Amino acid sequence: MIPAPARLGQKTAKTLYIVFLIFRQSAGNQRFFSLAKLVRRRPVFSVFVSLSAERPTLSHPNHASRFAALWILLVSLLPVTPVLAALPASVDGTPLPTLAPMLRKATPAVVNIAAIGHVEIRQNPLMLDPFFRHFFAVPEQPTRRQTQSLGSGVIVDATKGYILTNNHVIEQADKISVKLRDGRAFDAKLLGTDKASDIALIQIPAENLSALPLADSETLQVGDFVVAIGNPFGLGQTVTSGIVSALGRTNLGIEGYEDFIQTDASINPGNSGGALVNLRGELVGINTAILAPGGGNVGIGFAIPINMADSIMQQLVEHGEVRRGALGITAQDLTPDLARAIGIDRTQGTVIARIQPASPAARGGLKVGDVILEIDGKPVRNSGEVRNRVGLLRVGTRINMTIWRDGRTLERSLTIEPNRLEKLAGKDLHYQLAGATFSALPEDLRQQQDAGILVDSVVPESPAWRASLRKDDIVLSANRRPLHTLEDFRQAVKGQRKLLLNVQRGDGAMFILLQ
């Protein structure tokens, strides 16, 4: 039996085969096989070309007219099949996989956010002197400029209108506008922010909202498929997909508390605050940052796990802020060299480098050099995990800690207490620092840098304000003396008329001369 392509009927196949045999005899073997080389890649011809080479030839006159007629007949018998660029809706009756049904439910819960605010324009101190401006006829200059940022947010409570986003999206905003997928727009109310984790909670007075269900981000695994939804570059709602590339990313220097989900789903500027969802349409993370050496997406994005974001949200709802407790320790990662030096046979954990006097750690029996192995039965891999777990616990929570000390494994129980930081008024340090309040670095910042004094607050138009000090600045040194404690600051400025302060602000640093 002669095989034929599946798309041709049996009669058509037989007819084509006979035509090929006649064509071969008419044209001659050499001419036939020359033409066969041109059409062998065509699936319709391939069966007949191979078969005709094996069957006996027929005796027919070699007439050019018959050659042409047979060729036309052969081409006319070929079925015409349109070529489609798109995939079929189904294969063998089975629908192709698609994310469309899930996204139809998830995308209405992701909103676009526009925040409008103002920032101070840093000026030369001489320009702040009214006599100088009058004497030199210096015109009035603006002291503030308007800023605008675009980002995304996720509706997590449709009844109350709660929306989670990033703190950096709405930071210093005077007005926050929210636009829904259905085109409705609302002015949002800021309920609270947490700069250390980069989470903010806003609320809109809207009805008929759609909220995303929250997943358990602890169950995520590397390789799970995820989808990022946001508003990149202000283009409008956009969906990208990828997988979970890594979990528990810390020590990136992005936030004070880091436990990021890493994904290769494309995240770009404007996606901040948007949703990272699983294939069930459940919220697993809040998109926050990207690693972009060249300024664009390179497939390395980071999201805050929803378990962390939800814990922070509960405190923002209750108090408008996150009231973190502290243990009173400074810890560092356990490296292989450090492990050999102290005699422990493991490479994961964290070593206690310093303990504050009269702190929960001191009262709980911890000592410098102890290695923290577990907290509440969960292994500790690095110092970032200790900071995250303790920083997310409410004040008064009791924890059980497993430590290693001199070859023995010990259990200790400690209670999280309020982070009581000593504060010092600037006027008690130096008259040119009046209006500012200083404090020691909180525990989350001490994990990132060893030296510095935090500017806790600054009264506008005060001497410290006019000297360009701002809230959350970190004074690294005074008169070239590094500062670790408030007493260091007091001794560095005591009896000095001039002050030279080395100040860190965000990712930058500068010197401020007061005289």
JSON list of C-alpha atoms in Angstrom, two decimals, residues 75-279:
[
{"chain": "A", "resi": 75, "resn": "VAL", "atom": "CA", "xyz": [0.26, 21.74, -9.10]},
{"chain": "A", "resi": 76, "resn": "SER", "atom": "CA", "xyz": [-3.53, 22.09, -9.45]},
{"chain": "A", "resi": 77, "resn": "LEU", "atom": "CA", "xyz": [-4.08, 18.96, -7.34]},
{"chain": "A", "resi": 78, "resn": "LEU", "atom": "CA", "xyz": [-2.10, 20.33, -4.40]},
{"chain": "A", "resi": 79, "resn": "PRO", "atom": "CA", "xyz": [-4.27, 21.46, -1.46]},
{"chain": "A", "resi": 80, "resn": "VAL", "atom": "CA", "xyz": [-3.97, 25.13, -0.49]},
{"chain": "A", "resi": 81, "resn": "THR", "atom": "CA", "xyz": [-3.37, 25.53, 3.25]},
{"chain": "A", "resi": 82, "resn": "PRO", "atom": "CA", "xyz": [-3.05, 29.03, 4.81]},
{"chain": "A", "resi": 83, "resn": "VAL", "atom": "CA", "xyz": [-0.01, 29.58, 7.06]},
{"chain": "A", "resi": 84, "resn": "LEU", "atom": "CA", "xyz": [-0.90, 30.94, 10.51]},
{"chain": "A", "resi": 85, "resn": "ALA", "atom": "CA", "xyz": [1.60, 32.74, 12.76]},
{"chain": "A", "resi": 86, "resn": "ALA", "atom": "CA", "xyz": [-0.41, 32.26, 15.98]},
{"chain": "A", "resi": 87, "resn": "LEU", "atom": "CA", "xyz": [-0.55, 29.11, 18.06]},
{"chain": "A", "resi": 88, "resn": "PRO", "atom": "CA", "xyz": [-3.77, 27.14, 17.83]},
{"chain": "A", "resi": 89, "resn": "ALA", "atom": "CA", "xyz": [-6.28, 27.40, 20.67]},
{"chain": "A", "resi": 90, "resn": "SER", "atom": "CA", "xyz": [-5.93, 23.70, 21.33]},
{"chain": "A", "resi": 91, "resn": "VAL", "atom": "CA", "xyz": [-3.90, 20.68, 20.33]},
{"chain": "A", "resi": 92, "resn": "ASP", "atom": "CA", "xyz": [-5.74, 17.38, 19.86]},
{"chain": "A", "resi": 93, "resn": "GLY", "atom": "CA", "xyz": [-8.69, 18.87, 21.69]},
{"chain": "A", "resi": 94, "resn": "THR", "atom": "CA", "xyz": [-6.62, 19.96, 24.70]},
{"chain": "A", "resi": 95, "resn": "PRO", "atom": "CA", "xyz": [-6.58, 23.76, 25.33]},
{"chain": "A", "resi": 96, "resn": "LEU", "atom": "CA", "xyz": [-3.15, 25.38, 25.47]},
{"chain": "A", "resi": 97, "resn": "PRO", "atom": "CA", "xyz": [-2.11, 26.72, 28.91]},
{"chain": "A", "resi": 98, "resn": "THR", "atom": "CA", "xyz": [-2.78, 30.43, 29.48]},
{"chain": "A", "resi": 99, "resn": "LEU", "atom": "CA", "xyz": [-2.60, 32.88, 32.39]},
{"chain": "A", "resi": 100, "resn": "ALA", "atom": "CA", "xyz": [-5.51, 34.94, 31.10]},
{"chain": "A", "resi": 101, "resn": "PRO", "atom": "CA", "xyz": [-8.23, 33.56, 33.44]},
{"chain": "A", "resi": 102, "resn": "MET", "atom": "CA", "xyz": [-6.07, 34.14, 36.52]},
{"chain": "A", "resi": 103, "resn": "LEU", "atom": "CA", "xyz": [-5.04, 37.62, 35.38]},
{"chain": "A", "resi": 104, "resn": "ARG", "atom": "CA", "xyz": [-8.64, 38.66, 34.76]},
{"chain": "A", "resi": 105, "resn": "LYS", "atom": "CA", "xyz": [-9.21, 38.21, 38.50]},
{"chain": "A", "resi": 106, "resn": "ALA", "atom": "CA", "xyz": [-5.85, 39.54, 39.72]},
{"chain": "A", "resi": 107, "resn": "THR", "atom": "CA", "xyz": [-5.21, 42.69, 37.67]},
{"chain": "A", "resi": 108, "resn": "PRO", "atom": "CA", "xyz": [-8.18, 44.74, 39.01]},
{"chain": "A", "resi": 109, "resn": "ALA", "atom": "CA", "xyz": [-6.52, 44.60, 42.46]},
{"chain": "A", "resi": 110, "resn": "VAL", "atom": "CA", "xyz": [-3.32, 46.31, 41.23]},
{"chain": "A", "resi": 111, "resn": "VAL", "atom": "CA", "xyz": [-3.49, 50.11, 41.06]},
{"chain": "A", "resi": 112, "resn": "ASN", "atom": "CA", "xyz": [-1.38, 52.96, 39.65]},
{"chain": "A", "resi": 113, "resn": "ILE", "atom": "CA", "xyz": [-0.09, 55.53, 42.16]},
{"chain": "A", "resi": 114, "resn": "ALA", "atom": "CA", "xyz": [1.06, 59.09, 41.51]},
{"chain": "A", "resi": 115, "resn": "ALA", "atom": "CA", "xyz": [2.62, 60.99, 44.41]},
{"chain": "A", "resi": 116, "resn": "ILE", "atom": "CA", "xyz": [3.28, 64.72, 44.33]},
{"chain": "A", "resi": 117, "resn": "GLY", "atom": "CA", "xyz": [5.53, 66.32, 46.95]},
{"chain": "A", "resi": 118, "resn": "HIS", "atom": "CA", "xyz": [8.16, 68.95, 47.62]},
{"chain": "A", "resi": 119, "resn": "VAL", "atom": "CA", "xyz": [11.82, 68.75, 48.63]},
{"chain": "A", "resi": 120, "resn": "GLU", "atom": "CA", "xyz": [14.13, 71.35, 50.07]},
{"chain": "A", "resi": 121, "resn": "ILE", "atom": "CA", "xyz": [16.61, 73.01, 47.73]},
{"chain": "A", "resi": 122, "resn": "ARG", "atom": "CA", "xyz": [19.99, 73.16, 49.42]},
{"chain": "A", "resi": 123, "resn": "GLN", "atom": "CA", "xyz": [21.34, 76.70, 49.35]},
{"chain": "A", "resi": 124, "resn": "ASN", "atom": "CA", "xyz": [24.56, 78.40, 50.30]},
{"chain": "A", "resi": 125, "resn": "PRO", "atom": "CA", "xyz": [24.27, 79.55, 53.94]},
{"chain": "A", "resi": 126, "resn": "LEU", "atom": "CA", "xyz": [25.11, 83.11, 52.81]},
{"chain": "A", "resi": 127, "resn": "MET", "atom": "CA", "xyz": [21.90, 83.16, 50.78]},
{"chain": "A", "resi": 128, "resn": "LEU", "atom": "CA", "xyz": [19.96, 82.60, 53.99]},
{"chain": "A", "resi": 129, "resn": "ASP", "atom": "CA", "xyz": [21.31, 85.81, 55.52]},
{"chain": "A", "resi": 130, "resn": "PRO", "atom": "CA", "xyz": [18.80, 88.67, 54.88]},
{"chain": "A", "resi": 131, "resn": "PHE", "atom": "CA", "xyz": [21.54, 91.33, 55.24]},
{"chain": "A", "resi": 132, "resn": "PHE", "atom": "CA", "xyz": [23.72, 89.61, 52.62]},
{"chain": "A", "resi": 133, "resn": "ARG", "atom": "CA", "xyz": [20.82, 89.33, 50.18]},
{"chain": "A", "resi": 134, "resn": "HIS", "atom": "CA", "xyz": [19.84, 92.96, 50.70]},
{"chain": "A", "resi": 135, "resn": "PHE", "atom": "CA", "xyz": [23.40, 94.30, 50.41]},
{"chain": "A", "resi": 136, "resn": "PHE", "atom": "CA", "xyz": [24.14, 92.44, 47.18]},
{"chain": "A", "resi": 137, "resn": "ALA", "atom": "CA", "xyz": [20.59, 92.73, 45.80]},
{"chain": "A", "resi": 138, "resn": "VAL", "atom": "CA", "xyz": [20.23, 88.98, 45.56]},
{"chain": "A", "resi": 139, "resn": "PRO", "atom": "CA", "xyz": [16.73, 88.14, 44.30]},
{"chain": "A", "resi": 140, "resn": "GLU", "atom": "CA", "xyz": [14.52, 85.76, 46.23]},
{"chain": "A", "resi": 141, "resn": "GLN", "atom": "CA", "xyz": [15.12, 82.17, 45.23]},
{"chain": "A", "resi": 142, "resn": "PRO", "atom": "CA", "xyz": [12.81, 79.21, 45.62]},
{"chain": "A", "resi": 143, "resn": "THR", "atom": "CA", "xyz": [13.58, 77.08, 48.65]},
{"chain": "A", "resi": 144, "resn": "ARG", "atom": "CA", "xyz": [11.54, 74.07, 47.54]},
{"chain": "A", "resi": 145, "resn": "ARG", "atom": "CA", "xyz": [10.85, 72.25, 44.30]},
{"chain": "A", "resi": 146, "resn": "GLN", "atom": "CA", "xyz": [8.01, 69.96, 43.35]},
{"chain": "A", "resi": 147, "resn": "THR", "atom": "CA", "xyz": [8.62, 66.25, 42.88]},
{"chain": "A", "resi": 148, "resn": "GLN", "atom": "CA", "xyz": [6.46, 63.58, 41.33]},
{"chain": "A", "resi": 149, "resn": "SER", "atom": "CA", "xyz": [6.85, 59.83, 41.49]},
{"chain": "A", "resi": 150, "resn": "LEU", "atom": "CA", "xyz": [4.94, 57.03, 39.80]},
{"chain": "A", "resi": 151, "resn": "GLY", "atom": "CA", "xyz": [4.48, 53.56, 41.18]},
{"chain": "A", "resi": 152, "resn": "SER", "atom": "CA", "xyz": [2.03, 50.78, 41.86]},
{"chain": "A", "resi": 153, "resn": "GLY", "atom": "CA", "xyz": [0.03, 49.40, 44.76]},
{"chain": "A", "resi": 154, "resn": "VAL", "atom": "CA", "xyz": [-1.97, 46.33, 45.71]},
{"chain": "A", "resi": 155, "resn": "ILE", "atom": "CA", "xyz": [-5.47, 46.29, 47.19]},
{"chain": "A", "resi": 156, "resn": "VAL", "atom": "CA", "xyz": [-5.34, 43.87, 50.14]},
{"chain": "A", "resi": 157, "resn": "ASP", "atom": "CA", "xyz": [-8.65, 44.74, 51.82]},
{"chain": "A", "resi": 158, "resn": "ALA", "atom": "CA", "xyz": [-11.55, 45.56, 49.47]},
{"chain": "A", "resi": 159, "resn": "THR", "atom": "CA", "xyz": [-13.94, 46.48, 52.29]},
{"chain": "A", "resi": 160, "resn": "LYS", "atom": "CA", "xyz": [-11.67, 49.01, 54.00]},
{"chain": "A", "resi": 161, "resn": "GLY", "atom": "CA", "xyz": [-9.85, 50.16, 50.87]},
{"chain": "A", "resi": 162, "resn": "TYR", "atom": "CA", "xyz": [-6.38, 49.26, 52.17]},
{"chain": "A", "resi": 163, "resn": "ILE", "atom": "CA", "xyz": [-3.57, 49.39, 49.60]},
{"chain": "A", "resi": 164, "resn": "LEU", "atom": "CA", "xyz": [-0.01, 48.19, 50.20]},
{"chain": "A", "resi": 165, "resn": "THR", "atom": "CA", "xyz": [2.85, 49.90, 48.37]},
{"chain": "A", "resi": 166, "resn": "ASN", "atom": "CA", "xyz": [6.48, 50.89, 48.87]},
{"chain": "A", "resi": 167, "resn": "ASN", "atom": "CA", "xyz": [7.49, 53.70, 51.19]},
{"chain": "A", "resi": 168, "resn": "HIS", "atom": "CA", "xyz": [9.79, 55.17, 48.53]},
{"chain": "A", "resi": 169, "resn": "VAL", "atom": "CA", "xyz": [6.82, 55.54, 46.16]},
{"chain": "A", "resi": 170, "resn": "ILE", "atom": "CA", "xyz": [4.91, 57.93, 48.47]},
{"chain": "A", "resi": 171, "resn": "GLU", "atom": "CA", "xyz": [7.73, 59.30, 50.63]},
{"chain": "A", "resi": 172, "resn": "GLN", "atom": "CA", "xyz": [7.41, 63.04, 51.36]},
{"chain": "A", "resi": 173, "resn": "ALA", "atom": "CA", "xyz": [4.25, 63.21, 49.26]},
{"chain": "A", "resi": 174, "resn": "ASP", "atom": "CA", "xyz": [1.77, 66.03, 49.80]},
{"chain": "A", "resi": 175, "resn": "LYS", "atom": "CA", "xyz": [-0.83, 64.36, 47.60]},
{"chain": "A", "resi": 176, "resn": "ILE", "atom": "CA", "xyz": [-1.29, 60.70, 46.68]},
{"chain": "A", "resi": 177, "resn": "SER", "atom": "CA", "xyz": [-3.53, 59.81, 43.73]},
{"chain": "A", "resi": 178, "resn": "VAL", "atom": "CA", "xyz": [-4.70, 56.29, 42.98]},
{"chain": "A", "resi": 179, "resn": "LYS", "atom": "CA", "xyz": [-6.09, 55.13, 39.65]},
{"chain": "A", "resi": 180, "resn": "LEU", "atom": "CA", "xyz": [-7.93, 51.82, 39.40]},
{"chain": "A", "resi": 181, "resn": "ARG", "atom": "CA", "xyz": [-7.97, 49.40, 36.48]},
{"chain": "A", "resi": 182, "resn": "ASP", "atom": "CA", "xyz": [-11.56, 50.41, 35.66]},
{"chain": "A", "resi": 183, "resn": "GLY", "atom": "CA", "xyz": [-10.53, 54.06, 35.25]},
{"chain": "A", "resi": 184, "resn": "ARG", "atom": "CA", "xyz": [-11.77, 55.42, 38.59]},
{"chain": "A", "resi": 185, "resn": "ALA", "atom": "CA", "xyz": [-9.41, 57.79, 40.43]},
{"chain": "A", "resi": 186, "resn": "PHE", "atom": "CA", "xyz": [-9.22, 58.67, 44.13]},
{"chain": "A", "resi": 187, "resn": "ASP", "atom": "CA", "xyz": [-7.12, 60.73, 46.52]},
{"chain": "A", "resi": 188, "resn": "ALA", "atom": "CA", "xyz": [-5.57, 58.39, 49.07]},
{"chain": "A", "resi": 189, "resn": "LYS", "atom": "CA", "xyz": [-5.03, 58.80, 52.79]},
{"chain": "A", "resi": 190, "resn": "LEU", "atom": "CA", "xyz": [-1.69, 57.76, 54.24]},
{"chain": "A", "resi": 191, "resn": "LEU", "atom": "CA", "xyz": [-2.20, 55.42, 57.19]},
{"chain": "A", "resi": 192, "resn": "GLY", "atom": "CA", "xyz": [1.43, 54.74, 57.99]},
{"chain": "A", "resi": 193, "resn": "THR", "atom": "CA", "xyz": [4.89, 53.99, 56.63]},
{"chain": "A", "resi": 194, "resn": "ASP", "atom": "CA", "xyz": [7.91, 51.94, 57.66]},
{"chain": "A", "resi": 195, "resn": "LYS", "atom": "CA", "xyz": [11.08, 53.21, 56.04]},
{"chain": "A", "resi": 196, "resn": "ALA", "atom": "CA", "xyz": [13.20, 50.36, 57.42]},
{"chain": "A", "resi": 197, "resn": "SER", "atom": "CA", "xyz": [11.27, 47.74, 55.43]},
{"chain": "A", "resi": 198, "resn": "ASP", "atom": "CA", "xyz": [10.08, 50.11, 52.64]},
{"chain": "A", "resi": 199, "resn": "ILE", "atom": "CA", "xyz": [6.39, 49.36, 53.24]},
{"chain": "A", "resi": 200, "resn": "ALA", "atom": "CA", "xyz": [3.57, 51.92, 53.24]},
{"chain": "A", "resi": 201, "resn": "LEU", "atom": "CA", "xyz": [-0.18, 51.57, 53.77]},
{"chain": "A", "resi": 202, "resn": "ILE", "atom": "CA", "xyz": [-2.68, 53.92, 52.14]},
{"chain": "A", "resi": 203, "resn": "GLN", "atom": "CA", "xyz": [-6.48, 53.93, 51.99]},
{"chain": "A", "resi": 204, "resn": "ILE", "atom": "CA", "xyz": [-9.04, 55.04, 49.40]},
{"chain": "A", "resi": 205, "resn": "PRO", "atom": "CA", "xyz": [-12.77, 55.70, 49.92]},
{"chain": "A", "resi": 206, "resn": "ALA", "atom": "CA", "xyz": [-14.01, 53.38, 47.16]},
{"chain": "A", "resi": 207, "resn": "GLU", "atom": "CA", "xyz": [-16.64, 50.68, 46.76]},
{"chain": "A", "resi": 208, "resn": "ASN", "atom": "CA", "xyz": [-16.75, 47.56, 44.58]},
{"chain": "A", "resi": 209, "resn": "LEU", "atom": "CA", "xyz": [-13.03, 46.95, 44.91]},
{"chain": "A", "resi": 210, "resn": "SER", "atom": "CA", "xyz": [-11.19, 43.72, 44.15]},
{"chain": "A", "resi": 211, "resn": "ALA", "atom": "CA", "xyz": [-8.53, 42.52, 46.60]},
{"chain": "A", "resi": 212, "resn": "LEU", "atom": "CA", "xyz": [-5.82, 39.92, 46.11]},
{"chain": "A", "resi": 213, "resn": "PRO", "atom": "CA", "xyz": [-5.84, 36.94, 48.49]},
{"chain": "A", "resi": 214, "resn": "LEU", "atom": "CA", "xyz": [-2.62, 36.58, 50.48]},
{"chain": "A", "resi": 215, "resn": "ALA", "atom": "CA", "xyz": [-0.47, 33.49, 50.02]},
{"chain": "A", "resi": 216, "resn": "ASP", "atom": "CA", "xyz": [1.92, 32.02, 52.59]},
{"chain": "A", "resi": 217, "resn": "SER", "atom": "CA", "xyz": [5.29, 33.21, 51.29]},
{"chain": "A", "resi": 218, "resn": "GLU", "atom": "CA", "xyz": [7.03, 30.68, 53.56]},
{"chain": "A", "resi": 219, "resn": "THR", "atom": "CA", "xyz": [5.85, 27.93, 51.20]},
{"chain": "A", "resi": 220, "resn": "LEU", "atom": "CA", "xyz": [7.54, 29.49, 48.14]},
{"chain": "A", "resi": 221, "resn": "GLN", "atom": "CA", "xyz": [10.26, 27.43, 46.50]},
{"chain": "A", "resi": 222, "resn": "VAL", "atom": "CA", "xyz": [12.99, 28.29, 44.02]},
{"chain": "A", "resi": 223, "resn": "GLY", "atom": "CA", "xyz": [11.60, 27.47, 40.58]},
{"chain": "A", "resi": 224, "resn": "ASP", "atom": "CA", "xyz": [7.97, 28.36, 41.34]},
{"chain": "A", "resi": 225, "resn": "PHE", "atom": "CA", "xyz": [6.34, 30.38, 38.54]},
{"chain": "A", "resi": 226, "resn": "VAL", "atom": "CA", "xyz": [5.37, 33.95, 39.45]},
{"chain": "A", "resi": 227, "resn": "VAL", "atom": "CA", "xyz": [3.83, 36.94, 37.66]},
{"chain": "A", "resi": 228, "resn": "ALA", "atom": "CA", "xyz": [4.71, 40.61, 38.27]},
{"chain": "A", "resi": 229, "resn": "ILE", "atom": "CA", "xyz": [1.95, 43.19, 37.77]},
{"chain": "A", "resi": 230, "resn": "GLY", "atom": "CA", "xyz": [2.64, 46.92, 37.84]},
{"chain": "A", "resi": 231, "resn": "ASN", "atom": "CA", "xyz": [2.92, 50.24, 36.02]},
{"chain": "A", "resi": 232, "resn": "PRO", "atom": "CA", "xyz": [6.42, 50.38, 34.48]},
{"chain": "A", "resi": 233, "resn": "PHE", "atom": "CA", "xyz": [7.57, 53.80, 33.25]},
{"chain": "A", "resi": 234, "resn": "GLY", "atom": "CA", "xyz": [3.98, 55.06, 33.62]},
{"chain": "A", "resi": 235, "resn": "LEU", "atom": "CA", "xyz": [2.90, 53.07, 30.55]},
{"chain": "A", "resi": 236, "resn": "GLY", "atom": "CA", "xyz": [-0.10, 51.58, 32.31]},
{"chain": "A", "resi": 237, "resn": "GLN", "atom": "CA", "xyz": [-0.76, 48.20, 33.81]},
{"chain": "A", "resi": 238, "resn": "THR", "atom": "CA", "xyz": [1.71, 45.61, 32.52]},
{"chain": "A", "resi": 239, "resn": "VAL", "atom": "CA", "xyz": [2.15, 41.91, 33.25]},
{"chain": "A", "resi": 240, "resn": "THR", "atom": "CA", "xyz": [5.44, 39.96, 33.09]},
{"chain": "A", "resi": 241, "resn": "SER", "atom": "CA", "xyz": [6.22, 36.41, 34.14]},
{"chain": "A", "resi": 242, "resn": "GLY", "atom": "CA", "xyz": [9.17, 34.43, 35.44]},
{"chain": "A", "resi": 243, "resn": "ILE", "atom": "CA", "xyz": [10.23, 32.16, 38.26]},
{"chain": "A", "resi": 244, "resn": "VAL", "atom": "CA", "xyz": [11.45, 32.49, 41.81]},
{"chain": "A", "resi": 245, "resn": "SER", "atom": "CA", "xyz": [15.22, 32.68, 41.33]},
{"chain": "A", "resi": 246, "resn": "ALA", "atom": "CA", "xyz": [16.24, 32.74, 45.00]},
{"chain": "A", "resi": 247, "resn": "LEU", "atom": "CA", "xyz": [14.81, 33.23, 48.49]},
{"chain": "A", "resi": 248, "resn": "GLY", "atom": "CA", "xyz": [15.99, 35.02, 51.61]},
{"chain": "A", "resi": 249, "resn": "ARG", "atom": "CA", "xyz": [18.22, 37.56, 49.89]},
{"chain": "A", "resi": 250, "resn": "THR", "atom": "CA", "xyz": [19.81, 39.81, 52.55]},
{"chain": "A", "resi": 251, "resn": "ASN", "atom": "CA", "xyz": [22.72, 42.22, 53.00]},
{"chain": "A", "resi": 252, "resn": "LEU", "atom": "CA", "xyz": [21.97, 44.00, 49.73]},
{"chain": "A", "resi": 253, "resn": "GLY", "atom": "CA", "xyz": [22.00, 47.42, 51.37]},
{"chain": "A", "resi": 254, "resn": "ILE", "atom": "CA", "xyz": [18.60, 48.32, 49.92]},
{"chain": "A", "resi": 255, "resn": "GLU", "atom": "CA", "xyz": [16.57, 48.38, 53.13]},
{"chain": "A", "resi": 256, "resn": "GLY", "atom": "CA", "xyz": [17.14, 48.09, 56.87]},
{"chain": "A", "resi": 257, "resn": "TYR", "atom": "CA", "xyz": [15.24, 44.80, 57.02]},
{"chain": "A", "resi": 258, "resn": "GLU", "atom": "CA", "xyz": [15.82, 42.51, 54.04]},
{"chain": "A", "resi": 259, "resn": "ASP", "atom": "CA", "xyz": [14.47, 39.05, 53.28]},
{"chain": "A", "resi": 260, "resn": "PHE", "atom": "CA", "xyz": [13.82, 39.45, 49.57]},
{"chain": "A", "resi": 261, "resn": "ILE", "atom": "CA", "xyz": [12.31, 37.09, 47.02]},
{"chain": "A", "resi": 262, "resn": "GLN", "atom": "CA", "xyz": [14.49, 37.24, 43.90]},
{"chain": "A", "resi": 263, "resn": "THR", "atom": "CA", "xyz": [12.77, 36.78, 40.54]},
{"chain": "A", "resi": 264, "resn": "ASP", "atom": "CA", "xyz": [13.58, 37.06, 36.85]},
{"chain": "A", "resi": 265, "resn": "ALA", "atom": "CA", "xyz": [10.09, 38.38, 36.06]},
{"chain": "A", "resi": 266, "resn": "SER", "atom": "CA", "xyz": [10.76, 41.77, 34.45]},
{"chain": "A", "resi": 267, "resn": "ILE", "atom": "CA", "xyz": [10.51, 44.57, 37.04]},
{"chain": "A", "resi": 268, "resn": "ASN", "atom": "CA", "xyz": [11.20, 48.15, 35.94]},
{"chain": "A", "resi": 269, "resn": "PRO", "atom": "CA", "xyz": [10.88, 51.67, 37.39]},
{"chain": "A", "resi": 270, "resn": "GLY", "atom": "CA", "xyz": [7.18, 52.18, 38.11]},
{"chain": "A", "resi": 271, "resn": "ASN", "atom": "CA", "xyz": [6.68, 48.56, 39.16]},
{"chain": "A", "resi": 272, "resn": "SER", "atom": "CA", "xyz": [7.61, 49.45, 42.74]},
{"chain": "A", "resi": 273, "resn": "GLY", "atom": "CA", "xyz": [4.76, 48.59, 45.08]},
{"chain": "A", "resi": 274, "resn": "GLY", "atom": "CA", "xyz": [3.14, 46.27, 42.54]},
{"chain": "A", "resi": 275, "resn": "ALA", "atom": "CA", "xyz": [2.12, 42.66, 42.97]},
{"chain": "A", "resi": 276, "resn": "LEU", "atom": "CA", "xyz": [4.11, 39.47, 42.65]},
{"chain": "A", "resi": 277, "resn": "VAL", "atom": "CA", "xyz": [1.54, 36.66, 42.41]},
{"chain": "A", "resi": 278, "resn": "ASN", "atom": "CA", "xyz": [1.65, 32.90, 42.03]},
{"chain": "A", "resi": 279, "resn": "LEU", "atom": "CA", "xyz": [-0.25, 30.98, 39.35]}
]
